[in-house]
XYZ file of C-alpha atoms in Angstrom:
222
model
C 23.106 -72.920 18.701
C 21.379 -69.720 19.775
C 21.961 -66.701 17.622
C 23.414 -63.556 19.196
C 22.305 -60.230 17.707
C 24.685 -57.372 18.192
C 23.478 -53.744 18.552
C 24.380 -51.434 15.686
C 23.395 -48.293 17.621
C 24.925 -46.427 20.531
C 21.949 -46.989 22.781
C 21.184 -43.240 22.859
C 17.957 -41.651 21.671
C 17.427 -38.216 20.138
C 14.774 -35.873 21.465
C 12.810 -33.278 19.511
C 10.976 -30.229 20.894
C 7.367 -30.868 21.810
C 4.726 -29.387 19.505
C 1.152 -28.464 20.143
C -1.560 -30.764 18.873
C -3.016 -29.607 15.551
C -6.244 -28.623 17.280
C -4.312 -26.241 19.547
C -2.344 -24.383 16.837
C -2.518 -20.598 16.986
C -4.816 -19.092 14.380
C -5.216 -15.463 13.326
C -8.354 -14.038 14.898
C -9.569 -12.103 11.871
C -12.427 -12.607 9.450
C -11.558 -14.872 6.543
C -10.390 -12.981 3.459
C -10.009 -14.567 0.011
C -7.011 -14.102 -2.254
C -6.876 -10.703 -3.940
C -4.902 -8.603 -6.417
C -3.922 -4.954 -6.437
C -5.525 -2.945 -9.219
C -4.935 0.622 -10.349
C -6.844 3.207 -12.394
C -4.932 5.924 -14.301
C -6.836 8.686 -12.485
C -5.943 7.435 -9.002
C -2.755 9.029 -7.669
C -1.870 10.441 -4.288
C 0.900 12.438 -2.669
C 2.695 10.350 -0.041
C 6.140 10.164 1.473
C 7.336 13.119 -0.597
C 6.291 11.760 -3.992
C 3.311 11.213 -6.251
C 2.532 7.503 -6.185
C -0.234 5.305 -7.601
C -3.210 4.884 -5.295
C -4.039 1.187 -5.369
C -7.149 -0.734 -4.437
C -7.868 -4.458 -4.440
C -9.916 -6.961 -6.406
C -10.684 -10.069 -4.383
C -11.650 -13.586 -5.411
C -14.831 -13.339 -3.345
C -17.477 -15.647 -4.893
C -20.536 -13.768 -6.123
C -19.012 -10.304 -5.623
C -17.870 -7.839 -8.324
C -18.362 -10.266 -11.245
C -16.514 -13.128 -9.522
C -18.474 -16.325 -10.164
C -19.771 -18.644 -7.445
C -16.637 -20.778 -7.678
C -14.263 -17.857 -7.286
C -13.309 -17.656 -10.975
C -11.930 -14.172 -11.711
C -12.044 -14.132 -15.519
C -15.133 -11.930 -15.939
C -14.130 -9.672 -13.050
C -10.722 -9.059 -14.585
C -12.114 -8.398 -18.077
C -14.672 -5.954 -16.652
C -12.030 -4.005 -14.768
C -9.662 -3.865 -17.742
C -12.430 -2.518 -19.979
C -12.978 0.254 -17.418
C -9.314 1.222 -17.643
C -7.965 -0.589 -14.596
C -4.622 -2.386 -14.522
C -4.321 -5.640 -12.597
C -0.969 -5.948 -10.838
C 0.366 -9.535 -10.898
C 1.517 -11.052 -7.628
C 5.061 -11.467 -8.907
C 5.434 -7.703 -9.361
C 6.896 -7.997 -5.861
C 9.610 -10.623 -5.249
C 7.986 -13.500 -3.412
C 4.508 -12.092 -4.075
C 2.678 -9.252 -2.338
C -0.354 -11.299 -1.230
C 0.367 -13.612 1.696
C -1.910 -16.024 3.570
C -2.358 -16.794 7.253
C -4.405 -19.539 8.827
C -7.352 -17.897 10.532
C -9.922 -19.086 13.024
C -12.647 -18.519 10.411
C -10.626 -19.547 7.342
C -7.598 -18.324 5.416
C -6.757 -14.646 5.819
C -4.988 -13.019 2.859
C -3.094 -9.828 3.651
C -0.382 -7.834 1.939
C 3.235 -8.639 2.769
C 3.397 -5.203 4.426
C 0.687 -6.145 6.942
C 1.457 -8.431 9.865
C -1.127 -9.609 12.385
C -0.090 -9.266 15.997
C -1.872 -10.482 19.116
C -2.040 -7.791 21.821
C -4.019 -8.397 25.014
C -5.903 -11.181 23.251
C -6.884 -8.816 20.433
C -5.509 -8.981 16.910
C -3.870 -5.842 15.591
C -2.309 -5.246 12.187
C 1.181 -3.802 12.040
C 1.739 -1.957 8.767
C 5.053 -1.312 7.030
C 3.939 1.926 5.384
C 7.372 2.842 4.066
C 7.753 -0.576 2.455
C 4.342 -0.293 0.813
C 5.030 3.139 -0.694
C 8.390 1.885 -1.955
C 6.497 -0.919 -3.715
C 4.141 1.619 -5.307
C 7.103 3.587 -6.618
C 8.653 0.428 -8.052
C 5.450 -0.326 -9.953
C 6.057 2.871 -11.938
C 9.809 2.366 -12.285
C 9.333 -1.236 -13.463
C 6.663 -0.323 -16.011
C 3.621 -1.960 -14.425
C 1.954 1.451 -14.105
C 2.447 4.408 -16.430
C 2.955 7.947 -15.193
C -0.362 9.805 -14.962
C -1.681 12.479 -17.245
C -0.536 15.757 -15.614
C -4.131 16.918 -15.241
C -4.800 14.302 -12.566
C -1.969 15.722 -10.458
C -2.814 19.336 -11.205
C -6.356 18.879 -9.922
C -5.076 17.789 -6.511
C -2.539 20.615 -6.375
C -5.279 23.111 -7.239
C -7.403 21.798 -4.382
C -4.525 22.252 -1.970
C -3.847 25.750 -3.343
C -7.510 26.664 -2.802
C -7.309 25.405 0.775
C -4.181 27.459 1.419
C -5.810 30.593 -0.004
C -8.878 30.130 2.212
C -6.780 29.571 5.319
C -4.679 32.656 4.606
C -7.844 34.727 4.781
C -8.788 33.169 8.136
C -5.285 33.230 9.649
C -5.289 36.866 10.946
C -8.281 36.199 13.214
C -7.848 32.479 13.896
C -4.842 31.119 15.847
C -5.677 27.604 14.644
C -5.577 28.545 10.952
C -2.486 30.692 11.493
C -0.534 27.782 12.949
C -1.873 25.185 10.512
C -1.246 27.438 7.517
C 2.497 26.931 7.881
C 2.081 23.181 7.401
C -0.405 23.505 4.536
C 1.837 25.931 2.630
C 4.780 23.565 2.971
C 2.625 20.696 1.747
C 1.610 22.698 -1.322
C 5.228 23.532 -2.123
C 6.243 19.879 -1.730
C 3.401 18.681 -3.943
C 4.537 21.033 -6.697
C 8.177 19.974 -6.336
C 7.189 16.306 -6.468
C 5.218 16.905 -9.667
C 8.270 18.453 -11.311
C 10.295 15.415 -10.303
C 7.651 13.004 -11.591
C 7.815 14.449 -15.098
C 11.529 15.229 -15.163
C 13.534 13.432 -17.864
C 14.778 10.056 -16.697
C 18.286 10.259 -15.246
C 20.244 7.257 -14.027
C 23.044 6.819 -11.524
C 24.173 9.410 -9.012
C 22.732 12.223 -11.126
C 19.133 11.201 -10.429
C 17.270 14.205 -8.919
C 15.666 14.085 -5.520
C 12.577 16.121 -4.694
C 13.532 18.755 -2.100
C 11.532 18.727 1.096
C 10.313 22.268 1.689
C 10.278 23.046 5.381
C 7.317 24.921 6.908
C 7.818 28.650 6.778
C 7.555 30.311 10.165
C 6.071 33.619 11.103
C 3.611 34.038 8.231
C 0.152 35.327 9.053
């Protein structure tokens, strides 16, 4: 007797969206960049977004560069930087990590999470989330990764700005450019001083936490 095999399915098939072949995948058109870490030196601070924040730079795992060995090992590079007073910021200082990788046409491209490559007219541009980056820098201080600076490092920068303002005040009466720009530079000096007071103010939590006042440019000064 011939066997009869019944069908257990409905006879319908499921479709999935088509995908490009692997060779046709879109790659970031930037030079390859190895993994890297943010590092900070106690003397490096800058005034940005109304506050004094740590001025970071990077240490990359670039073989043969800055004491990184030919295999990309970072041990000696890290020890050398620490001996010179630098602090290496771990990736997990930012939830999910601050160093992210993209597949590039010339190899992996490692950028910060606040940088996003964007293709415009067949050219790659980097969109930067500046506000997000400065917020990260502030958190590094609040979370204890970076200590507040010695006041002298901030005072030096304020003194430079004060010197600039004094020089421009002398030029303002005879120079329309300096007269107009002086308003902005004076406001910047006032804001830098206010931000320094906030930086060294006693820690206050909750709704009582102070906020640095933004001094508006003063009009009509010669």
